[in-house]
PDB file of C-alpha atoms in Angstrom:
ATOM      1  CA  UNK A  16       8.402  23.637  14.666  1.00  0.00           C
ATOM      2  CA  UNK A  17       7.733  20.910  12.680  1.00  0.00           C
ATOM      3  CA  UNK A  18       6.289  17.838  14.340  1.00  0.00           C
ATOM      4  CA  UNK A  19       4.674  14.392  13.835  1.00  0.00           C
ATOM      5  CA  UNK A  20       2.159  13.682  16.715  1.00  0.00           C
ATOM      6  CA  UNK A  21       1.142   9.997  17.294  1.00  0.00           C
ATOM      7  CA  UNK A  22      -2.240   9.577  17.042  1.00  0.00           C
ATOM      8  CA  UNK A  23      -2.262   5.237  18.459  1.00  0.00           C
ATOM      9  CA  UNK A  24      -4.253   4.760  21.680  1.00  0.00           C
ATOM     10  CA  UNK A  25      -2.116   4.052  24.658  1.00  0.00           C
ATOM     11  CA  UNK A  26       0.897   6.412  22.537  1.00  0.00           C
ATOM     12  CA  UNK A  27      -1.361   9.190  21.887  1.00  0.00           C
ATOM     13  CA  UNK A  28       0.272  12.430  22.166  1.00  0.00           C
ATOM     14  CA  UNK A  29       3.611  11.015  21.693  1.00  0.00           C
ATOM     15  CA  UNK A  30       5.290  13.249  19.536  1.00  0.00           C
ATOM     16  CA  UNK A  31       8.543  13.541  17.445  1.00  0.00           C
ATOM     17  CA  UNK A  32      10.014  16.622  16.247  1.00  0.00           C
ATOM     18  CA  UNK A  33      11.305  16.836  12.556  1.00  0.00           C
ATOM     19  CA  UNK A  34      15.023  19.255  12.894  1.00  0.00           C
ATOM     20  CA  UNK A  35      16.641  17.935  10.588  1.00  0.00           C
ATOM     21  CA  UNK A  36      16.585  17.624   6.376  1.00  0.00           C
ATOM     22  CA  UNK A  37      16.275  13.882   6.929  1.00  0.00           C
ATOM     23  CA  UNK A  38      14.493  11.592   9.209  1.00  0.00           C
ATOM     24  CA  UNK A  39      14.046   8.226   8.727  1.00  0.00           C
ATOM     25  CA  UNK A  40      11.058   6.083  10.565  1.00  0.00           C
ATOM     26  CA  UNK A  41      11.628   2.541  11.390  1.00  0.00           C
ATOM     27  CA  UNK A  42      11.515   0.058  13.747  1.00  0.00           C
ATOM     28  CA  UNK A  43      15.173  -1.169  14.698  1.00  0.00           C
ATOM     29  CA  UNK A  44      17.518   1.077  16.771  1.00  0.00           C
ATOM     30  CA  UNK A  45      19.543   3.124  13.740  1.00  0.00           C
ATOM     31  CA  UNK A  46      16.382   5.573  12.710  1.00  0.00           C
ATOM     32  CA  UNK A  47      15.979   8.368  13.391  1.00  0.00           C
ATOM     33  CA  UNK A  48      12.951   7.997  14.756  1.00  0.00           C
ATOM     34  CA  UNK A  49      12.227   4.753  16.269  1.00  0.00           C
ATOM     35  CA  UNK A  50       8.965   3.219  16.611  1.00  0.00           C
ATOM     36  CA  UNK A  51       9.157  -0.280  18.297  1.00  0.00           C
ATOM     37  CA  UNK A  52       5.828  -1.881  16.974  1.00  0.00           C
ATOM     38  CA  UNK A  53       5.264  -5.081  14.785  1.00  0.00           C
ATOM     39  CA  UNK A  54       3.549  -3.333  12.104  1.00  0.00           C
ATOM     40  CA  UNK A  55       6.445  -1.228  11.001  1.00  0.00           C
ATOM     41  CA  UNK A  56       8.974  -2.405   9.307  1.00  0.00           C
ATOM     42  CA  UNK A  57      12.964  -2.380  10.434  1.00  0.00           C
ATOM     43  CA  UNK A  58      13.683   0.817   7.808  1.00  0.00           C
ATOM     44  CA  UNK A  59       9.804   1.786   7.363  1.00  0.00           C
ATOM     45  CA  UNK A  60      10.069   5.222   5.931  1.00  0.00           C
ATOM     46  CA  UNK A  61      11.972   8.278   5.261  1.00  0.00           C
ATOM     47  CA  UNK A  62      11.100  12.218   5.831  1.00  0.00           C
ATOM     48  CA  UNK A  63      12.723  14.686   3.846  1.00  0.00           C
ATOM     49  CA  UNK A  64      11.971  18.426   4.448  1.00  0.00           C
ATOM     50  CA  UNK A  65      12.243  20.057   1.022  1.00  0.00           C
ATOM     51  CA  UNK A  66      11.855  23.926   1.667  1.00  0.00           C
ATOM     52  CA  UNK A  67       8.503  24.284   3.132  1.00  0.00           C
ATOM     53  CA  UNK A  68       6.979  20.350   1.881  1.00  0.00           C
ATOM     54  CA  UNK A  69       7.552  17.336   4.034  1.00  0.00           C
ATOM     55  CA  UNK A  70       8.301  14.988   1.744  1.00  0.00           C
ATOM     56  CA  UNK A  71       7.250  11.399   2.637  1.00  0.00           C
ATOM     57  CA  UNK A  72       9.217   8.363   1.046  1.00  0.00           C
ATOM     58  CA  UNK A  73       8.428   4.173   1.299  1.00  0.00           C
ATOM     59  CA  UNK A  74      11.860   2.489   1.529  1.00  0.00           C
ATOM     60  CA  UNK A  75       9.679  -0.863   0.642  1.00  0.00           C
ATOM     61  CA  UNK A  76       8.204  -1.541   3.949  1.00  0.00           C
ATOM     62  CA  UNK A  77       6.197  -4.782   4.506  1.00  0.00           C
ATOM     63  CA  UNK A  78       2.798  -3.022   5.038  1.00  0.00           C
ATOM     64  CA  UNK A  79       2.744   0.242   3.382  1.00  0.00           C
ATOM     65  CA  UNK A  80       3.028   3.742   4.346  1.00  0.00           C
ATOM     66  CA  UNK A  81      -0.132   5.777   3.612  1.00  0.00           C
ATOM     67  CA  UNK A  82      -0.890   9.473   3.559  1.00  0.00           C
ATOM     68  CA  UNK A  83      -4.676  10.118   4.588  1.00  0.00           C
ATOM     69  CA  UNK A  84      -4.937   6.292   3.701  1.00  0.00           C
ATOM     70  CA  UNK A  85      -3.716   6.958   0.524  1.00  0.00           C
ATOM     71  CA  UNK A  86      -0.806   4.256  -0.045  1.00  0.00           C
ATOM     72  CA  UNK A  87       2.002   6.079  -1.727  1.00  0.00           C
ATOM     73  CA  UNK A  88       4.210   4.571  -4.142  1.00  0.00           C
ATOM     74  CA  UNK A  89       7.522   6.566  -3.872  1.00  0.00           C
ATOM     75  CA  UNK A  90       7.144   9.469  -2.523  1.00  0.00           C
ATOM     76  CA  UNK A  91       4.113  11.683  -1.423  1.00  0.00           C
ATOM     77  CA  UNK A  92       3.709  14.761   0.197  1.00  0.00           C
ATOM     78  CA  UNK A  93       2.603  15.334   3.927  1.00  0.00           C
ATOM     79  CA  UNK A  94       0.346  18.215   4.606  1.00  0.00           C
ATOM     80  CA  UNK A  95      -0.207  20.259   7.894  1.00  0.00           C
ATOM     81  CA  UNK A  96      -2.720  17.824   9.482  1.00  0.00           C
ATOM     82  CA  UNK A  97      -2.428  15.074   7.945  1.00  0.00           C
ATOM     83  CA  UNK A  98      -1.934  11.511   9.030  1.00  0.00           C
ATOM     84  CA  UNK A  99       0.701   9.973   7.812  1.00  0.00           C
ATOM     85  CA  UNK A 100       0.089   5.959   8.732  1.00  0.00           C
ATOM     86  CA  UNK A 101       2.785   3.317   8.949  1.00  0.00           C
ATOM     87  CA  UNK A 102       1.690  -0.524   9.165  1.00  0.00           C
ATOM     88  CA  UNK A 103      -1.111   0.376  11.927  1.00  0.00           C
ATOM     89  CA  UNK A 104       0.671   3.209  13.496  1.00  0.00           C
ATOM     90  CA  UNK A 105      -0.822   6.750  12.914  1.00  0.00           C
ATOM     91  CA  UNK A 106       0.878  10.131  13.423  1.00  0.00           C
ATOM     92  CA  UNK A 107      -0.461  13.411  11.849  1.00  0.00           C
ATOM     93  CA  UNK A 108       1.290  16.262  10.863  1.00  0.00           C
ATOM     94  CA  UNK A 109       1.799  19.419  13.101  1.00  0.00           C
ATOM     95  CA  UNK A 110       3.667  22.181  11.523  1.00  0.00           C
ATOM     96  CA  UNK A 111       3.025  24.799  14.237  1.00  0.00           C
ATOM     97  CA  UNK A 112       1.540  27.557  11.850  1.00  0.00           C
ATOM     98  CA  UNK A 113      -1.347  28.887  13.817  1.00  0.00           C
ATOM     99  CA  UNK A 114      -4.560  29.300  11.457  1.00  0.00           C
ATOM    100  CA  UNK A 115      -2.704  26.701   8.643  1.00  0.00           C
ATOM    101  CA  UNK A 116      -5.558  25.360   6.496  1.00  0.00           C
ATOM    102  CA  UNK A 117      -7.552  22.601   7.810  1.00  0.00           C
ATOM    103  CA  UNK A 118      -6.934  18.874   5.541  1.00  0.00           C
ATOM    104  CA  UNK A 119     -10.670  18.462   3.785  1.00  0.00           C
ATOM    105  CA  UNK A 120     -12.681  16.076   5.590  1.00  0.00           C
ATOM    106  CA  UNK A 121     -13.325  12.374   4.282  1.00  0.00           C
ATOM    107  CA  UNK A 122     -15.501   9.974   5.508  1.00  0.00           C
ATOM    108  CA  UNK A 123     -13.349   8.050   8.160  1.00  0.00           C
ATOM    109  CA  UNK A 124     -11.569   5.360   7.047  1.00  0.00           C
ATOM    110  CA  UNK A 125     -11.775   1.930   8.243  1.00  0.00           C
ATOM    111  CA  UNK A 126      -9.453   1.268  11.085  1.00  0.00           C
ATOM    112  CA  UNK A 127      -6.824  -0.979   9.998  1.00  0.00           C
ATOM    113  CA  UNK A 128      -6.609  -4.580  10.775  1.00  0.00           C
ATOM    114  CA  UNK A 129      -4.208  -5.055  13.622  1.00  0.00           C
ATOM    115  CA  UNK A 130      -1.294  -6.823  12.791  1.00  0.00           C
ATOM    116  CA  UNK A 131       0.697  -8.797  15.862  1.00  0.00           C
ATOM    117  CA  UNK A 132       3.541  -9.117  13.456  1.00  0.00           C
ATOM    118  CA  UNK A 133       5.460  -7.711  10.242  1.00  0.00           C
ATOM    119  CA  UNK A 134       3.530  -9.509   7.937  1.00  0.00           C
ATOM    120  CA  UNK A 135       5.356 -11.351   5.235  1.00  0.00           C
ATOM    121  CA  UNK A 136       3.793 -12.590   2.029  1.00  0.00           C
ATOM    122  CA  UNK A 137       4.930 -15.962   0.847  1.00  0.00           C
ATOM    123  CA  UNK A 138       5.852 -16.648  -3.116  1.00  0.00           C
ATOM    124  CA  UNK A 139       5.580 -19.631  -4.366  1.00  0.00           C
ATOM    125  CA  UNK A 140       2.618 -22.734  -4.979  1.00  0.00           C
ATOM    126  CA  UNK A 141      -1.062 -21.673  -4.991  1.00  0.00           C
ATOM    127  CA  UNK A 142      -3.587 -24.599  -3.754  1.00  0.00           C
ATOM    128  CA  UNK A 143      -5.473 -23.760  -7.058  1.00  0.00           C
ATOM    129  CA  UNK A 144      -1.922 -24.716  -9.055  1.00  0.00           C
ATOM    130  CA  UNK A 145      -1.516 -27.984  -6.690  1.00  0.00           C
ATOM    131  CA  UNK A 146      -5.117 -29.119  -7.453  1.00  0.00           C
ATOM    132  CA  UNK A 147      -4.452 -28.338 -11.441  1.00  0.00           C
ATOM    133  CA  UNK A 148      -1.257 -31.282 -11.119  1.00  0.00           C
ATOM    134  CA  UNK A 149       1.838 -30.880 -12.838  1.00  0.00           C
ATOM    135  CA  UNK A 150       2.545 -28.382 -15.594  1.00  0.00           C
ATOM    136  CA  UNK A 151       4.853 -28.152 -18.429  1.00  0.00           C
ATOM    137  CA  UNK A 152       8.545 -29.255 -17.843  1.00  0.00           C
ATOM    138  CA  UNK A 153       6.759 -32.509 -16.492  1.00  0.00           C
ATOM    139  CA  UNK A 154       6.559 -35.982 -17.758  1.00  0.00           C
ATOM    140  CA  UNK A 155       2.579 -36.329 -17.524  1.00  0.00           C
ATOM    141  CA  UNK A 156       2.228 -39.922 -19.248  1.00  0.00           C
ATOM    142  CA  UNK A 157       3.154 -41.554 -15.928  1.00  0.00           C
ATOM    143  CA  UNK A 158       0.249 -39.492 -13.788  1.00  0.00           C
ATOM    144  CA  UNK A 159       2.577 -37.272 -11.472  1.00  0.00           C
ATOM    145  CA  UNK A 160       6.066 -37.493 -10.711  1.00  0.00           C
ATOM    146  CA  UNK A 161       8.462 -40.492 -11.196  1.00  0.00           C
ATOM    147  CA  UNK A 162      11.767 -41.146 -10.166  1.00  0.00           C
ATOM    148  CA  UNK A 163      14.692 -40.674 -12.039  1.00  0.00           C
ATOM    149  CA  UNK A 164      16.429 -43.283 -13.611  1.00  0.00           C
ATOM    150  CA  UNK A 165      20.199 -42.944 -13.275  1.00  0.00           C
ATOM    151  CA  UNK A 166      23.162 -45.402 -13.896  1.00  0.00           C
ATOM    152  CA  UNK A 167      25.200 -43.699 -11.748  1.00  0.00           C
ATOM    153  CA  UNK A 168      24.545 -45.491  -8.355  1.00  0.00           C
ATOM    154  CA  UNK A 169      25.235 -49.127 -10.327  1.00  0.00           C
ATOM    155  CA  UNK A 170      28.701 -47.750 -11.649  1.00  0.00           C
ATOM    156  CA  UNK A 171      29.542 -46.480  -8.452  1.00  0.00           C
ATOM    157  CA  UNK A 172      28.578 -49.621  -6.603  1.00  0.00           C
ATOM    158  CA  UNK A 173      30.405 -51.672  -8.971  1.00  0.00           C
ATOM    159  CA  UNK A 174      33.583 -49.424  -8.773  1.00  0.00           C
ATOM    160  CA  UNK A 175      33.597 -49.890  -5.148  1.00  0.00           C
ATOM    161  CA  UNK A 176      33.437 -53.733  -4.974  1.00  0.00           C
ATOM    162  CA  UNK A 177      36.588 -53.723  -7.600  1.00  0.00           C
ATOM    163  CA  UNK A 178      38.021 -51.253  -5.315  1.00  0.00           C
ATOM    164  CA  UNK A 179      37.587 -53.725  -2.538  1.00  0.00           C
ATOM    165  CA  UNK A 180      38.745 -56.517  -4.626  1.00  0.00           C
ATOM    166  CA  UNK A 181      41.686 -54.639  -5.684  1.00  0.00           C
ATOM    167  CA  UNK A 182      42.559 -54.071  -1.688  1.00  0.00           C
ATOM    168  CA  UNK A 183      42.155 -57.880  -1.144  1.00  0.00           C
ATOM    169  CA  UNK A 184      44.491 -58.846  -3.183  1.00  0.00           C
ATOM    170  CA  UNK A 185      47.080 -57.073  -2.817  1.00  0.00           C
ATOM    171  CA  UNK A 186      46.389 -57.467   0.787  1.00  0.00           C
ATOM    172  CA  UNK A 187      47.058 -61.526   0.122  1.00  0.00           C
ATOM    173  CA  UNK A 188      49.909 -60.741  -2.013  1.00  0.00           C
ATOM    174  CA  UNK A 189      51.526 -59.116   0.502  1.00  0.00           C
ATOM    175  CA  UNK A 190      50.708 -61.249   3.040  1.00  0.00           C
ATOM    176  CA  UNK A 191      52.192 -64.163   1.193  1.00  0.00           C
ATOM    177  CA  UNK A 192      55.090 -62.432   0.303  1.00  0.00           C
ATOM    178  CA  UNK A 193      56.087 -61.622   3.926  1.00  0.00           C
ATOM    179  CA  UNK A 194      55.485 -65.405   5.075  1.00  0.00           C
ATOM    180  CA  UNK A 195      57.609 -66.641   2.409  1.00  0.00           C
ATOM    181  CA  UNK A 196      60.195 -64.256   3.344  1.00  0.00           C
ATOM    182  CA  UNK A 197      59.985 -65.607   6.882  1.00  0.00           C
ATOM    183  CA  UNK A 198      60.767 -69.297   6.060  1.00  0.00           C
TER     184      UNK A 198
END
């Protein structure tokens, strides 16, 4: 029997067992396994039993997915014992084999930073890149941005008051067209 055991205070002992060839680990309602904390992402991870390995793989999540806190890249391989770590959410591995080997001991890792949300990391500007002013593709003569010069509002202005003129005009026309009708 084949189990992960979570290892998080207040879910400690929680455990989920691993029947099928494919698990997958997330946080929204279609996993397999669902675990309902901001740190993991919607569609964290997957767990493929592969003969006797459990296979872990990262389907991109937001804050990693780490074997002994080991981030994996891909796919990595989950050992009898060890702790397999999503976001801040720990679970180690319990295959049921009385007398399976022991992981080696490391010096304990830092406890990761917890995280009240899925943690998103913007693209874009850098303050150092704001500070530096404008770049290439920029007219720099001027000293920062200027605003472009365009003849289009001044033809469309102008095509609006002939427009209007137009309208009047007729609009007399055929004004004094129906009062000389009338006489």
């Amino acid at each position: 029997m084949v189990k992960l055991v979570v290892l998080n205070e207040g879910l400690t002992g929680q455990s989920y067992e691993l029947k099928v060839d494919k698990t997958t680990i997330g946080r929204v309602e279609d996993n397999t396994f669902q675990v309902s904390l901001p740190s993991v992402s919607s569609h964290h991870c997957e767990i493929l039993l592969r003969g006797s390995e459990v296979v872990i793989k990262d389907l991109n999540s937001t804050n990693g997915t780490f074997i002994n806190n080991q981030q994996i890249a891909g796919e990595g391989v989950l050992k009898e014992g060890e702790v397999l770590r999503l976001g801040t959410v720990e679970m180690r591995l319990d295959t049921g084999v009385p007398g399976a080997p022991a992981p080696p001991q490391t010096a304990p890792a830092p406890k990761p930073k917890k995280i009240e949300s899925t943690l998103v990391i913007p693209k874009g500007v850098s303050l150092e890149q704001l500070e530096m002013g404008p770049q290439s593709g920029f007219d720099t003569t001027k000293g920062g941005f200027s605003k472009k010069k365009s003849g289009t509002n001044i033809y469309f202005i102008v095509g609006i008051l002939a427009f209007a003129v137009v309208i009047v005009v007729l609009f007399f026309y055929v004004w004094n067209q129906v009062s000389q009708s009338g006489h």
